[in-house]
Structure formats: structure tokens, C-alpha cells
mmCIF file of N, CA and C in Angstrom:
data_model
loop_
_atom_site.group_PDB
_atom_site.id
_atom_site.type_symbol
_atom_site.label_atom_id
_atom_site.label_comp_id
_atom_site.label_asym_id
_atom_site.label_seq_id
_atom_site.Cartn_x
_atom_site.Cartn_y
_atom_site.Cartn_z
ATOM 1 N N UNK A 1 22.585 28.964 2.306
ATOM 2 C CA UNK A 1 23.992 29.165 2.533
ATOM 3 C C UNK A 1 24.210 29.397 4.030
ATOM 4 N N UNK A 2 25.139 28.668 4.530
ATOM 5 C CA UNK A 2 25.365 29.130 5.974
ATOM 6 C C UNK A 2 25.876 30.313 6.169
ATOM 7 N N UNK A 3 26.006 30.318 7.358
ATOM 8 C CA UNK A 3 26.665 31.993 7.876
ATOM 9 C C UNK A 3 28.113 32.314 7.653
ATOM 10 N N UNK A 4 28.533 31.083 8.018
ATOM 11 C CA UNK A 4 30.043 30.916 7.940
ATOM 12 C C UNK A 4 30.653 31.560 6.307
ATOM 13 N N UNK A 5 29.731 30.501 5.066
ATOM 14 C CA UNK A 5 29.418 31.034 3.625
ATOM 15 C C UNK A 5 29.343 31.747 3.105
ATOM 16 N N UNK A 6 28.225 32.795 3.768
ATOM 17 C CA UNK A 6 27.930 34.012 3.712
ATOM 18 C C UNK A 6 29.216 35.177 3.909
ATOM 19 N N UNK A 7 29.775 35.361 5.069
ATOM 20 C CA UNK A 7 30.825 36.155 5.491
ATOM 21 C C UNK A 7 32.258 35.891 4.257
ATOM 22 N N UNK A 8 32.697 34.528 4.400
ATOM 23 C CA UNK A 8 33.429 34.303 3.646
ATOM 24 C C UNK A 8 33.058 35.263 2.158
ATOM 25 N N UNK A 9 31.885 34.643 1.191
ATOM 26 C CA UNK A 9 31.845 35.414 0.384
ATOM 27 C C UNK A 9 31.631 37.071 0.534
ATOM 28 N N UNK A 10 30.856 37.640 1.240
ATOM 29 C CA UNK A 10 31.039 39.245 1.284
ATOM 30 C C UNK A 10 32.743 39.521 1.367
ATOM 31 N N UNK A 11 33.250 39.052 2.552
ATOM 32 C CA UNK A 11 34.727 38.935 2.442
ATOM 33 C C UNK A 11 35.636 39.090 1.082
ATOM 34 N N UNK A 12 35.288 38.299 -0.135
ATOM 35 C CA UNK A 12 35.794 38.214 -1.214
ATOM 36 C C UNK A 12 35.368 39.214 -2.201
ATOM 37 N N UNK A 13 34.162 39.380 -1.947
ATOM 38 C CA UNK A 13 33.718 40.421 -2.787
ATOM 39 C C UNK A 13 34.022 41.729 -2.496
ATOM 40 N N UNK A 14 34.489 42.518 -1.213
ATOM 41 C CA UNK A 14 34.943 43.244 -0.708
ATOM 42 C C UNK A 14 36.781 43.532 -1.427
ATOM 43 N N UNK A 15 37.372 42.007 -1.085
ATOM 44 C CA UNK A 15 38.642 42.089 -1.546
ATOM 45 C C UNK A 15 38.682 42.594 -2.830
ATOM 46 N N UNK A 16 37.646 42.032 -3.659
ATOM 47 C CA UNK A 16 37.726 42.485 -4.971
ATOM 48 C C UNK A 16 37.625 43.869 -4.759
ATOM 49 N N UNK A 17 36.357 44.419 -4.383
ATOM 50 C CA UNK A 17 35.707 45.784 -4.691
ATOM 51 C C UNK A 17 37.535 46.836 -4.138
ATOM 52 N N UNK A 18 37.879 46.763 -3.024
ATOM 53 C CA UNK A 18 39.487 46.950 -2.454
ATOM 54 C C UNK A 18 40.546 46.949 -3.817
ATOM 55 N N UNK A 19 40.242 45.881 -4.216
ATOM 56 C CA UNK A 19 41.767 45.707 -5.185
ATOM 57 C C UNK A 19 41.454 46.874 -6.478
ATOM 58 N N UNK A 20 39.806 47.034 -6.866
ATOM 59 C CA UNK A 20 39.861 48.236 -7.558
ATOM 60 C C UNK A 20 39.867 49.329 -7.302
ATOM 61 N N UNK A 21 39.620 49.793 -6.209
ATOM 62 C CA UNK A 21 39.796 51.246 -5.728
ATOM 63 C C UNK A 21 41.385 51.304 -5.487
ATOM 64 N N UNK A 22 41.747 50.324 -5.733
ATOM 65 C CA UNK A 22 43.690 50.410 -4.799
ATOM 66 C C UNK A 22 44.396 50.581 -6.493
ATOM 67 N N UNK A 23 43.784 49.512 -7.335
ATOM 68 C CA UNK A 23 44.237 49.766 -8.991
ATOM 69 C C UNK A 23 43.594 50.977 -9.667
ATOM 70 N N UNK A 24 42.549 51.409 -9.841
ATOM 71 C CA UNK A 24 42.164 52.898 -9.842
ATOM 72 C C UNK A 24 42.872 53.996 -9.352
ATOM 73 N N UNK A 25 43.107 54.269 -7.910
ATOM 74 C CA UNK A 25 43.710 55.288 -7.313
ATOM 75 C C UNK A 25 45.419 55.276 -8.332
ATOM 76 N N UNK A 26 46.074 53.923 -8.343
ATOM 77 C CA UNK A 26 47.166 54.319 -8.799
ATOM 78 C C UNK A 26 46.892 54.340 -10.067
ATOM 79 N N UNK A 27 46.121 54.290 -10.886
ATOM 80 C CA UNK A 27 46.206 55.122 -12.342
ATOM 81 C C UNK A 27 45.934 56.462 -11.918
ATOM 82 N N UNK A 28 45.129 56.481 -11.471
ATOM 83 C CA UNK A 28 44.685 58.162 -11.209
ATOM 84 C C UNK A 28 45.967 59.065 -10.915
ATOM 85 N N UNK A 29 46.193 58.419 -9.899
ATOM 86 C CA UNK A 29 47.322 59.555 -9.676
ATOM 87 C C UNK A 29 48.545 59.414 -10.744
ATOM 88 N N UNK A 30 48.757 58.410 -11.347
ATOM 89 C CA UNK A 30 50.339 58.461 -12.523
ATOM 90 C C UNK A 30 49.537 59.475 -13.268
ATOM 91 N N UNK A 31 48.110 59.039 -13.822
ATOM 92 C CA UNK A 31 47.530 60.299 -14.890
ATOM 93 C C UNK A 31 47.578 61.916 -14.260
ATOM 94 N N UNK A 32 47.683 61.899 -12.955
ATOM 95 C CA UNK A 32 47.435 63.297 -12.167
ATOM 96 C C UNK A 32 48.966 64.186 -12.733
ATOM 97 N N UNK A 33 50.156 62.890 -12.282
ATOM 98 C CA UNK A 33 51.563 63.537 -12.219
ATOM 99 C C UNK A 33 51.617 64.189 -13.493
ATOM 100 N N UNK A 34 51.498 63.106 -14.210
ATOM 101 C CA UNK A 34 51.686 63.291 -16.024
ATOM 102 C C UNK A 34 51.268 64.860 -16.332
ATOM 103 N N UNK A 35 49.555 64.386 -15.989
ATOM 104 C CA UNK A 35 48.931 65.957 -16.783
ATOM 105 C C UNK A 35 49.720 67.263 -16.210
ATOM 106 N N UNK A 36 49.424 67.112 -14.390
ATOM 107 C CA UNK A 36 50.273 68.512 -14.138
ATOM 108 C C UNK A 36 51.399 68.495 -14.891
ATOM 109 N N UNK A 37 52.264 67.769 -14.763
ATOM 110 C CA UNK A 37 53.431 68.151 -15.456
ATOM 111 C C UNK A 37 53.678 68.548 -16.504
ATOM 112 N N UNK A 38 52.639 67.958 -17.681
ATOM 113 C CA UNK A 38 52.303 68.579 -18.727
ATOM 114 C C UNK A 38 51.772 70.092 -18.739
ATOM 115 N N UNK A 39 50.937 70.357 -18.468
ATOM 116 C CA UNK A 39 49.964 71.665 -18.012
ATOM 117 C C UNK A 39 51.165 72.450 -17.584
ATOM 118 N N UNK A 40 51.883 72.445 -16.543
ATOM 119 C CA UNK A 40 52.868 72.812 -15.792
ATOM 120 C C UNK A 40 53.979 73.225 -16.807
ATOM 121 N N UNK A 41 54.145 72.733 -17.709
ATOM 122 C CA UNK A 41 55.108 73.231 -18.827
ATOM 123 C C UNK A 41 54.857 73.525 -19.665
ATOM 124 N N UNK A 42 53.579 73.758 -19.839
ATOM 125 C CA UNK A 42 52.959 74.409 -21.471
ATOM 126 C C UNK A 42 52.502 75.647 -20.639
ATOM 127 N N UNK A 43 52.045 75.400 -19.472
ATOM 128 C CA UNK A 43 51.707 76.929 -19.156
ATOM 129 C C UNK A 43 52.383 77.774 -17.445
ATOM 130 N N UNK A 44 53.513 76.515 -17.426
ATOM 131 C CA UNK A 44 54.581 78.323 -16.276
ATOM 132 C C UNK A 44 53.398 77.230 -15.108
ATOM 133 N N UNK A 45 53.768 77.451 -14.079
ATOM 134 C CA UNK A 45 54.020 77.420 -12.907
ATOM 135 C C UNK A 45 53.339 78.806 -11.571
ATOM 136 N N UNK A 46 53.577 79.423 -12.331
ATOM 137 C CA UNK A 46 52.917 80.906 -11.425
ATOM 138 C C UNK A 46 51.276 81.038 -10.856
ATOM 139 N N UNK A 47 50.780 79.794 -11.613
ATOM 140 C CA UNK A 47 49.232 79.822 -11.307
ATOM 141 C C UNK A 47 49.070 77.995 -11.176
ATOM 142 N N UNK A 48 48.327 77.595 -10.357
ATOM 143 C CA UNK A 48 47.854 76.029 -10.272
ATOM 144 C C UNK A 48 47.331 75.704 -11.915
ATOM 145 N N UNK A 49 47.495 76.238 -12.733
ATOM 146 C CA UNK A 49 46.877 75.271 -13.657
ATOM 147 C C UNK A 49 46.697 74.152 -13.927
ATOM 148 N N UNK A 50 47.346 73.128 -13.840
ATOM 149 C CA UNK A 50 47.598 71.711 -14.282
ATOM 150 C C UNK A 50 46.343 71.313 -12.791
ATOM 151 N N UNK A 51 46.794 71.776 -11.332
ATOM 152 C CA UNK A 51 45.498 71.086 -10.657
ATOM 153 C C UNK A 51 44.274 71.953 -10.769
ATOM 154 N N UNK A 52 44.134 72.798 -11.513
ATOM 155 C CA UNK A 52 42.755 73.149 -12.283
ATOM 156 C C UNK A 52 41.903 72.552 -13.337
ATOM 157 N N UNK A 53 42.968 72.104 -13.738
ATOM 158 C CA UNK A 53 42.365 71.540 -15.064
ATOM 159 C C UNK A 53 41.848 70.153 -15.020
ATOM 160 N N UNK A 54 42.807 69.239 -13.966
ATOM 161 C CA UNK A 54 42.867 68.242 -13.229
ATOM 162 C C UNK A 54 41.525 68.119 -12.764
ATOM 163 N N UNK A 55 41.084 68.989 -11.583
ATOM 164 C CA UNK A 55 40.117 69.298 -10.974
ATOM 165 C C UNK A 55 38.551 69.076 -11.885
ATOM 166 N N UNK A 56 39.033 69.744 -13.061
ATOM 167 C CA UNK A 56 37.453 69.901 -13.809
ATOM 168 C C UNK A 56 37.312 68.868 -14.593
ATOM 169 N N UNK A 57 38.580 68.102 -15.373
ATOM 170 C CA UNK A 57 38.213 67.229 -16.150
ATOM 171 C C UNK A 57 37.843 65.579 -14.990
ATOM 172 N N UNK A 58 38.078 65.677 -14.156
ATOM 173 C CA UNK A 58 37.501 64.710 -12.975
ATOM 174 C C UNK A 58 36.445 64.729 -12.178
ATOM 175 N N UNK A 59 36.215 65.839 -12.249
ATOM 176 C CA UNK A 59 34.828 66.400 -11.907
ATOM 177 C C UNK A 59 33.415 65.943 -13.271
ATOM 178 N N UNK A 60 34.078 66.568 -14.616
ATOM 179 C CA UNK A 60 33.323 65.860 -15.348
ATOM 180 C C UNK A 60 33.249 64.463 -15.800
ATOM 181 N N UNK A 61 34.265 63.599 -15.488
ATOM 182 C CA UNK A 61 34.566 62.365 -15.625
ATOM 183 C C UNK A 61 33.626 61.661 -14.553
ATOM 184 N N UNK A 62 34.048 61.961 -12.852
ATOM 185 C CA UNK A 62 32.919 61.489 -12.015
ATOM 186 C C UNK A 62 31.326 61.513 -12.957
ATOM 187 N N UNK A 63 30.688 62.894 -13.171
ATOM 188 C CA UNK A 63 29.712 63.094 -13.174
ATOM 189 C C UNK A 63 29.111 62.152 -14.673
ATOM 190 N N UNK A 64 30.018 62.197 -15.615
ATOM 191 C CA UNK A 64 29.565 61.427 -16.645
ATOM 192 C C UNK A 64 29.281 59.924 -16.349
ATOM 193 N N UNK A 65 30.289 59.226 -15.536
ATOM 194 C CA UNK A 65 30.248 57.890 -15.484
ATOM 195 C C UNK A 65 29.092 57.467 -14.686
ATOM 196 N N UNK A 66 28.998 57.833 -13.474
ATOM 197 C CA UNK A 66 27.852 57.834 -12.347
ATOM 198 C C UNK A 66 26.233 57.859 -13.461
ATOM 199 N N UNK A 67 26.365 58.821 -14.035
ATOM 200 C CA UNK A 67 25.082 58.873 -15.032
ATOM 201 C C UNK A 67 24.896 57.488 -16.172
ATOM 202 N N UNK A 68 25.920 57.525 -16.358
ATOM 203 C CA UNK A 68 26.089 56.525 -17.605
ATOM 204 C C UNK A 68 25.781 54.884 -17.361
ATOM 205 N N UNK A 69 26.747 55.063 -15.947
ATOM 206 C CA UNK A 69 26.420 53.449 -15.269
ATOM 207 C C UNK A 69 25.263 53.701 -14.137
ATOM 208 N N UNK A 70 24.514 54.579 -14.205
ATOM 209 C CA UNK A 70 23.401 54.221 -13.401
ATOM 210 C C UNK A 70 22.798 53.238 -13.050
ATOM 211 N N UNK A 71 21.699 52.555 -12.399
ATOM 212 C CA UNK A 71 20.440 51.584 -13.171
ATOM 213 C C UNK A 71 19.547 51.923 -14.021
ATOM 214 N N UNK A 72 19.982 51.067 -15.268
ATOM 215 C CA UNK A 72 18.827 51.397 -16.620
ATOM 216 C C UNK A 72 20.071 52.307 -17.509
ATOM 217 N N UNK A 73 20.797 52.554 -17.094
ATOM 218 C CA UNK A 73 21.538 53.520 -17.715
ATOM 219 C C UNK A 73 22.100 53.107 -19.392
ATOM 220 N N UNK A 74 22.481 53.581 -20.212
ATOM 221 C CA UNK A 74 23.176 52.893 -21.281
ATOM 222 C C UNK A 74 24.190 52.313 -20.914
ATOM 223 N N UNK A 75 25.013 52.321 -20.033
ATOM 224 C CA UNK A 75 25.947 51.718 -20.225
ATOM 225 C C UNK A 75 26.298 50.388 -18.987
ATOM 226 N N UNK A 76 26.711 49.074 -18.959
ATOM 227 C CA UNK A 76 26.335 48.425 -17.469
ATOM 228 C C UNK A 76 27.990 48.321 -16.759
ATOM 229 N N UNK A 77 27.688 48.101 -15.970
ATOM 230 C CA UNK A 77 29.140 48.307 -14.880
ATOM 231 C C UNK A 77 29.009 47.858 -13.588
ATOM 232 N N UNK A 78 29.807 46.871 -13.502
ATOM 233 C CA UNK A 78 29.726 46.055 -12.110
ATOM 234 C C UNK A 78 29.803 47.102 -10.934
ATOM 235 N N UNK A 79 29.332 46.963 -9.778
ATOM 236 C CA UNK A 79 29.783 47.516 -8.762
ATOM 237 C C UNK A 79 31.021 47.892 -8.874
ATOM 238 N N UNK A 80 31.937 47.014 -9.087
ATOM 239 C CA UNK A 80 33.649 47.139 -8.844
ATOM 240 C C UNK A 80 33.829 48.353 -10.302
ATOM 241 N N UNK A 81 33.335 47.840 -11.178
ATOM 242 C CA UNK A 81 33.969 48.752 -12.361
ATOM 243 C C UNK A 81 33.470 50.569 -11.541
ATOM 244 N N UNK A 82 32.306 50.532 -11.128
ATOM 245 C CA UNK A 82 31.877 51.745 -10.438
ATOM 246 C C UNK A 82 33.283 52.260 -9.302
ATOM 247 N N UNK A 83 33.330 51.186 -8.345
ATOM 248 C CA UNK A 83 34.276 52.016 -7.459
ATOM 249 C C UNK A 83 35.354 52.299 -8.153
ATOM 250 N N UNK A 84 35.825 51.649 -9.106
ATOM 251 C CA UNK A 84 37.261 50.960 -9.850
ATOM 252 C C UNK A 84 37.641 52.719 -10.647
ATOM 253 N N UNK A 85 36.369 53.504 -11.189
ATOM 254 C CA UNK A 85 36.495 54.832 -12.119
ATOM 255 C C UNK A 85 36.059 55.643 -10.937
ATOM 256 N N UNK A 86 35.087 56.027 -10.441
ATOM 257 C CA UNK A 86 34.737 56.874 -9.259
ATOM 258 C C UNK A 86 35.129 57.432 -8.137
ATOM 259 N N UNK A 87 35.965 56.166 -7.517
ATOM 260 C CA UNK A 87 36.162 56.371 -6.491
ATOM 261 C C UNK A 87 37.936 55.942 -6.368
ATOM 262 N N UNK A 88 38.458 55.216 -7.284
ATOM 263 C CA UNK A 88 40.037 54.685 -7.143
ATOM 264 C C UNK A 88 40.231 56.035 -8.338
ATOM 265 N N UNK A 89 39.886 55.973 -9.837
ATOM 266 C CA UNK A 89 40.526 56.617 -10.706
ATOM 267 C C UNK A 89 40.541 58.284 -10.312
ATOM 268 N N UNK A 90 39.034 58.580 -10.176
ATOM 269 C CA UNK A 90 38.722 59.933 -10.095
ATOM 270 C C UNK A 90 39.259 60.366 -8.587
ATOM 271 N N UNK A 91 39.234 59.753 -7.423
ATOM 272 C CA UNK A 91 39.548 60.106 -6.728
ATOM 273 C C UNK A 91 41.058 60.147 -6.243
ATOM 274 N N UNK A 92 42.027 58.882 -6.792
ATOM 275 C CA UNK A 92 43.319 59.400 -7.296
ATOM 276 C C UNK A 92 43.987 60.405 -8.481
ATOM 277 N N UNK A 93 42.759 60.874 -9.367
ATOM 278 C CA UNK A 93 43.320 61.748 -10.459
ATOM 279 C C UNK A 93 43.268 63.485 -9.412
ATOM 280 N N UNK A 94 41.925 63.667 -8.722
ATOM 281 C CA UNK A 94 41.557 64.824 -8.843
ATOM 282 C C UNK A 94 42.471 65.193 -7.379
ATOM 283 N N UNK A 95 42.162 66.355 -6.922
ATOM 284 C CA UNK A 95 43.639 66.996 -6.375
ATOM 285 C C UNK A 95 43.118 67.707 -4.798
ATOM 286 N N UNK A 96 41.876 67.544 -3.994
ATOM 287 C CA UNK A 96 41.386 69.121 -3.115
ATOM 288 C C UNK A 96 42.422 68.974 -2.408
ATOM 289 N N UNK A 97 43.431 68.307 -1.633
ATOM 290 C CA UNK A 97 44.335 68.453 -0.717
ATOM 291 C C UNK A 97 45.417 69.252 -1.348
ATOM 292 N N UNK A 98 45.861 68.856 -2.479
ATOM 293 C CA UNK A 98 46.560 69.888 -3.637
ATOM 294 C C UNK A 98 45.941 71.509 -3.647
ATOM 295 N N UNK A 99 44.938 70.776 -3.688
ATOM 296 C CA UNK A 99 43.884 72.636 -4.410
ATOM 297 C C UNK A 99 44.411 72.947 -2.964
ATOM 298 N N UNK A 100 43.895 72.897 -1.618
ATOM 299 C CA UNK A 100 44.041 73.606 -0.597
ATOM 300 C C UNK A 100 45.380 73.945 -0.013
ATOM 301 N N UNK A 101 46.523 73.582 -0.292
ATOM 302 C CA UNK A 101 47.777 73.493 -0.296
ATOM 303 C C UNK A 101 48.310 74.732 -0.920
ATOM 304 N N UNK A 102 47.840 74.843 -2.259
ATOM 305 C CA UNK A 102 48.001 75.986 -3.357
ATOM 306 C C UNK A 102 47.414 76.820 -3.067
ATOM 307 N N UNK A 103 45.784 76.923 -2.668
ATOM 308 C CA UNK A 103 45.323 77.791 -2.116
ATOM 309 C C UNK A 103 45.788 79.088 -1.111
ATOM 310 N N UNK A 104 46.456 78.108 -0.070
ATOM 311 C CA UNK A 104 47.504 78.454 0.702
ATOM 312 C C UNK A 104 48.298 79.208 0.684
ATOM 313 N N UNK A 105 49.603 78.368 -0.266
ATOM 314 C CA UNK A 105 50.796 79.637 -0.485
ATOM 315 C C UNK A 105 50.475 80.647 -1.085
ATOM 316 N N UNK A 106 49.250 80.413 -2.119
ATOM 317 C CA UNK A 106 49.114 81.647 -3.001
ATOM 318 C C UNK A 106 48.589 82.737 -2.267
ATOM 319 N N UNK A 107 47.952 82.411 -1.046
ATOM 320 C CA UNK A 107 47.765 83.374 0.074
ATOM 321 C C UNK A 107 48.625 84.084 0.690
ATOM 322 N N UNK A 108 49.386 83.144 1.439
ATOM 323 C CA UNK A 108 50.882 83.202 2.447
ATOM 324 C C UNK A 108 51.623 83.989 1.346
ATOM 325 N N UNK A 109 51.586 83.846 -0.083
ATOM 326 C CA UNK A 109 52.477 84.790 -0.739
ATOM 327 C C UNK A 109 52.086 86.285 -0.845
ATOM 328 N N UNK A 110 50.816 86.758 -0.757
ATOM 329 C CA UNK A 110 50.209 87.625 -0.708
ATOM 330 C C UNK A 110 49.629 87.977 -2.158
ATOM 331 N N UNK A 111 49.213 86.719 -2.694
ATOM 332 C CA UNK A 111 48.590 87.296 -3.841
ATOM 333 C C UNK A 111 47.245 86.663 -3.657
ATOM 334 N N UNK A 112 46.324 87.222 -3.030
ATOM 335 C CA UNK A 112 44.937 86.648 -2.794
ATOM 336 C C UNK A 112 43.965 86.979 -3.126
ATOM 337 N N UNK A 113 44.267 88.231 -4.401
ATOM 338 C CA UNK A 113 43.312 88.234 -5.384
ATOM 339 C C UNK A 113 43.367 87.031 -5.988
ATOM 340 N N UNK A 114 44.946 86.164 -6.450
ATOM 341 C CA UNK A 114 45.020 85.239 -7.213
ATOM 342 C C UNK A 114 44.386 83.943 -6.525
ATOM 343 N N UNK A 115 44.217 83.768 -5.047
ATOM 344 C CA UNK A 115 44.109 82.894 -4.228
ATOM 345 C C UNK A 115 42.384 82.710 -4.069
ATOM 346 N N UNK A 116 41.886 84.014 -4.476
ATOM 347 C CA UNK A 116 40.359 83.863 -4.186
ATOM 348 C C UNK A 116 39.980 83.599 -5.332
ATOM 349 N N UNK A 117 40.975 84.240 -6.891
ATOM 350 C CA UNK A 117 39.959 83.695 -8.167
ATOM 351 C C UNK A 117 40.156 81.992 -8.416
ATOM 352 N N UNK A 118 41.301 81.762 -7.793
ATOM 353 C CA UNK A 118 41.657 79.974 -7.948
ATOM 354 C C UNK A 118 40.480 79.376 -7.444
ATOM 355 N N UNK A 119 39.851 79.526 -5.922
ATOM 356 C CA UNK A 119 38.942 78.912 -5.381
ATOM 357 C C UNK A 119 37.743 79.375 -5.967
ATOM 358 N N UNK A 120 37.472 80.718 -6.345
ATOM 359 C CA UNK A 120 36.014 80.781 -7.271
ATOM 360 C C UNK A 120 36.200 79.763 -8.203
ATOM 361 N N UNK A 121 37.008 79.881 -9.095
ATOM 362 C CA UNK A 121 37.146 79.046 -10.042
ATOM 363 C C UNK A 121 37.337 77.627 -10.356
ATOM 364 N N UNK A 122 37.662 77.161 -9.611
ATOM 365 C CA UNK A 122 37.873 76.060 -9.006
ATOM 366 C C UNK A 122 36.218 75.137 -8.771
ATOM 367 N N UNK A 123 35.688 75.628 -7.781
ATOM 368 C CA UNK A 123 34.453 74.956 -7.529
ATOM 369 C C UNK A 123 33.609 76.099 -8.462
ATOM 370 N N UNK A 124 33.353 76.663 -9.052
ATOM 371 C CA UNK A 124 32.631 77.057 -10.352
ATOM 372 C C UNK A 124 33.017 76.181 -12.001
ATOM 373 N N UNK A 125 33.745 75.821 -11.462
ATOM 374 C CA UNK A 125 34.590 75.342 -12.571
ATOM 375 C C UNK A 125 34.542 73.342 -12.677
ATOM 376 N N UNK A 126 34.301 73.114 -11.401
ATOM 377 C CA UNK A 126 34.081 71.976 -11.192
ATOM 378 C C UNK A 126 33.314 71.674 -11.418
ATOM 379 N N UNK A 127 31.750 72.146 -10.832
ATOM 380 C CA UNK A 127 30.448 72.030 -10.416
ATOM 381 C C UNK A 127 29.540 72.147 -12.332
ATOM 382 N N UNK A 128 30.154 72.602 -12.982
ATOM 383 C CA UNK A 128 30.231 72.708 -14.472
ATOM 384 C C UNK A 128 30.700 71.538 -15.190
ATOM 385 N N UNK A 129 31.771 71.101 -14.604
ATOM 386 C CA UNK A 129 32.588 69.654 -15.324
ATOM 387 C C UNK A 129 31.621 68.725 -15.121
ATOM 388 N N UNK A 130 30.703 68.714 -13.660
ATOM 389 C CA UNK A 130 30.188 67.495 -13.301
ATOM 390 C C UNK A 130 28.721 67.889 -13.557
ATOM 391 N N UNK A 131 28.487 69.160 -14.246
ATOM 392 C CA UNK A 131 26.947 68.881 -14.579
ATOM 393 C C UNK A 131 27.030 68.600 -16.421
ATOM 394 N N UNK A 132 28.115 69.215 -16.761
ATOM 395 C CA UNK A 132 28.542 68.548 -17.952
ATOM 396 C C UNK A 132 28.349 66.998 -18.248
ATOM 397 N N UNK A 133 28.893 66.329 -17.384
ATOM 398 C CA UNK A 133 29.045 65.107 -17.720
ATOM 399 C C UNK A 133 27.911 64.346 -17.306
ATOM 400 N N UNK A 134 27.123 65.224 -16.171
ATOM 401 C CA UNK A 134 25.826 64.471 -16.115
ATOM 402 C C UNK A 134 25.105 64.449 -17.006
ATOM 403 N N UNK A 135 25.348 65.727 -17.815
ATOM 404 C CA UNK A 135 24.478 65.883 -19.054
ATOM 405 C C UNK A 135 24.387 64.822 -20.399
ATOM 406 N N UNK A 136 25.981 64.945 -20.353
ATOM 407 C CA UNK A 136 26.087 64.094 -21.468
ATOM 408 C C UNK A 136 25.846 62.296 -21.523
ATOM 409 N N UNK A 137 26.034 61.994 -19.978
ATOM 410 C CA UNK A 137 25.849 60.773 -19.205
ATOM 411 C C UNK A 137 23.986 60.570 -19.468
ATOM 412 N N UNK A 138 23.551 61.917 -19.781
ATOM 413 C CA UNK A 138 22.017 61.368 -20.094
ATOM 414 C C UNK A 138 21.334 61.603 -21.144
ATOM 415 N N UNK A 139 22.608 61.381 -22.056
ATOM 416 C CA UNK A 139 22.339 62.118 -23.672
ATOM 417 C C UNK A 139 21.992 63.144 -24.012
ATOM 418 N N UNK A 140 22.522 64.547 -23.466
ATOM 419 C CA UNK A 140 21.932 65.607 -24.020
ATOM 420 C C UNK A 140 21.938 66.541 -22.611
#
């Protein structure tokens, strides 16, 4: 294959790998609005819940899929399907610019007992979602 060949195709395959992280991210985030908003009205507003919950079930979602579509893994997945859940879905669903935002006011408001158990909880809470799903990503 010439060079010229060569570029062209990486080129295309790129566009592709692009068009799923760009179609990923916007599911992610319509699923992000939805859930907070959901979360957000079943449980009040006074605490981040909805980007907590957000947070962990994407955390275990990353960690399951990555395991699952490994190499050799049970399950097979193009490169693109990889960036397409990983990196467009999970990374438009899950929230740290949110988390740190909230983090924030809940500070600036002066409730930073509430502000320090969000961030314990938060990455304790995460780091659990995604060994969860590694787990289950390796049967067991």
C-alpha cells in the first residue's frame, strides 16, 4: 500500500473512531440529565445525589466493559465499540467537573462536613463501582 493509502485510511478510521466518541458522549450526557433529574426528585436537592450515583454507576460501567472487552475477553468489541462505551458514553454520563463544582458550593455554603463526606464518598464510592465491574467483567 502506498503512503498516500496508508494516511488516507488511518484518516478514516480515525473519523470513524471520532464519530463514536462524539455519538457516545451525547448519549451519555441525555442519560446524565435524565438520571439527575430523576435522583434529583425522588431525593431533594440539598445533597449531590443524582451526580453520586451518576458517578458510581459509570465508574462501574467503565470498569465492567474494559474487562469484558479485553483481549480474550468474553465478550469482542471493535476498537470503536471500546471508545464508543468508555470513553464517549461513560465519559459523557459521569460528572468530576460537576462533582467539583458541588464540591464547591457545598463548601462556599459552609457545610463542609457535607462537602468532605461527598468527596470521601465519592471516590470511595467510585473506586468500588469500578472494582465491581471489574469483577464481574471477569466472572466473579
Amino acid at each position: 500500500m502506498r503512503r498516500d493509502q496508508c494516511r488516507e485510511r488511518w484518516q478514516v478510521e480515525r473519523l470513524g473512531m471520532y464519530g463514536a466518541v462524539a455519538l457516545g458522549g451525547a448519549l451519555g450526557s441525555v442519560a446524565r440529565a435524565w438520571l439527575g433529574g430523576v435522583i434529583g426528585g425522588a431525593l431533594g436537592t440539598g445533597f449531590p445525589w443524582g451526580t453520586l450515583a451518576i458517578n458510581v454507576l459509570g465508574s462501574f460501567v467503565i470498569g465492567w466493559f474494559a474487562v469484558a472487552t479485553d483481549d480474550g475477553a468474553r465478550l469482542e468489541a471493535t476498537t470503536n465499540w471500546r471508545v464508543f462505551v468508555m470513553v464517549g458514553v461513560c465519559g459523557g454520563f459521569t460528572t468530576f467537573s460537576a462533582f467539583s463544582l458541588q464540591t464547591l458550593e457545598l463548601a462556599r455554603a459552609g457545610a463542609l462536613g457535607r462537602a468532605g463526606a461527598y468527596v470521601v464518598g465519592s471516590v470511595v464510592l467510585c473506586l468500588v463501582g469500578v472494582w465491581a465491574g471489574v469483577a464481574l467483567g471477569r466472572g466473579g
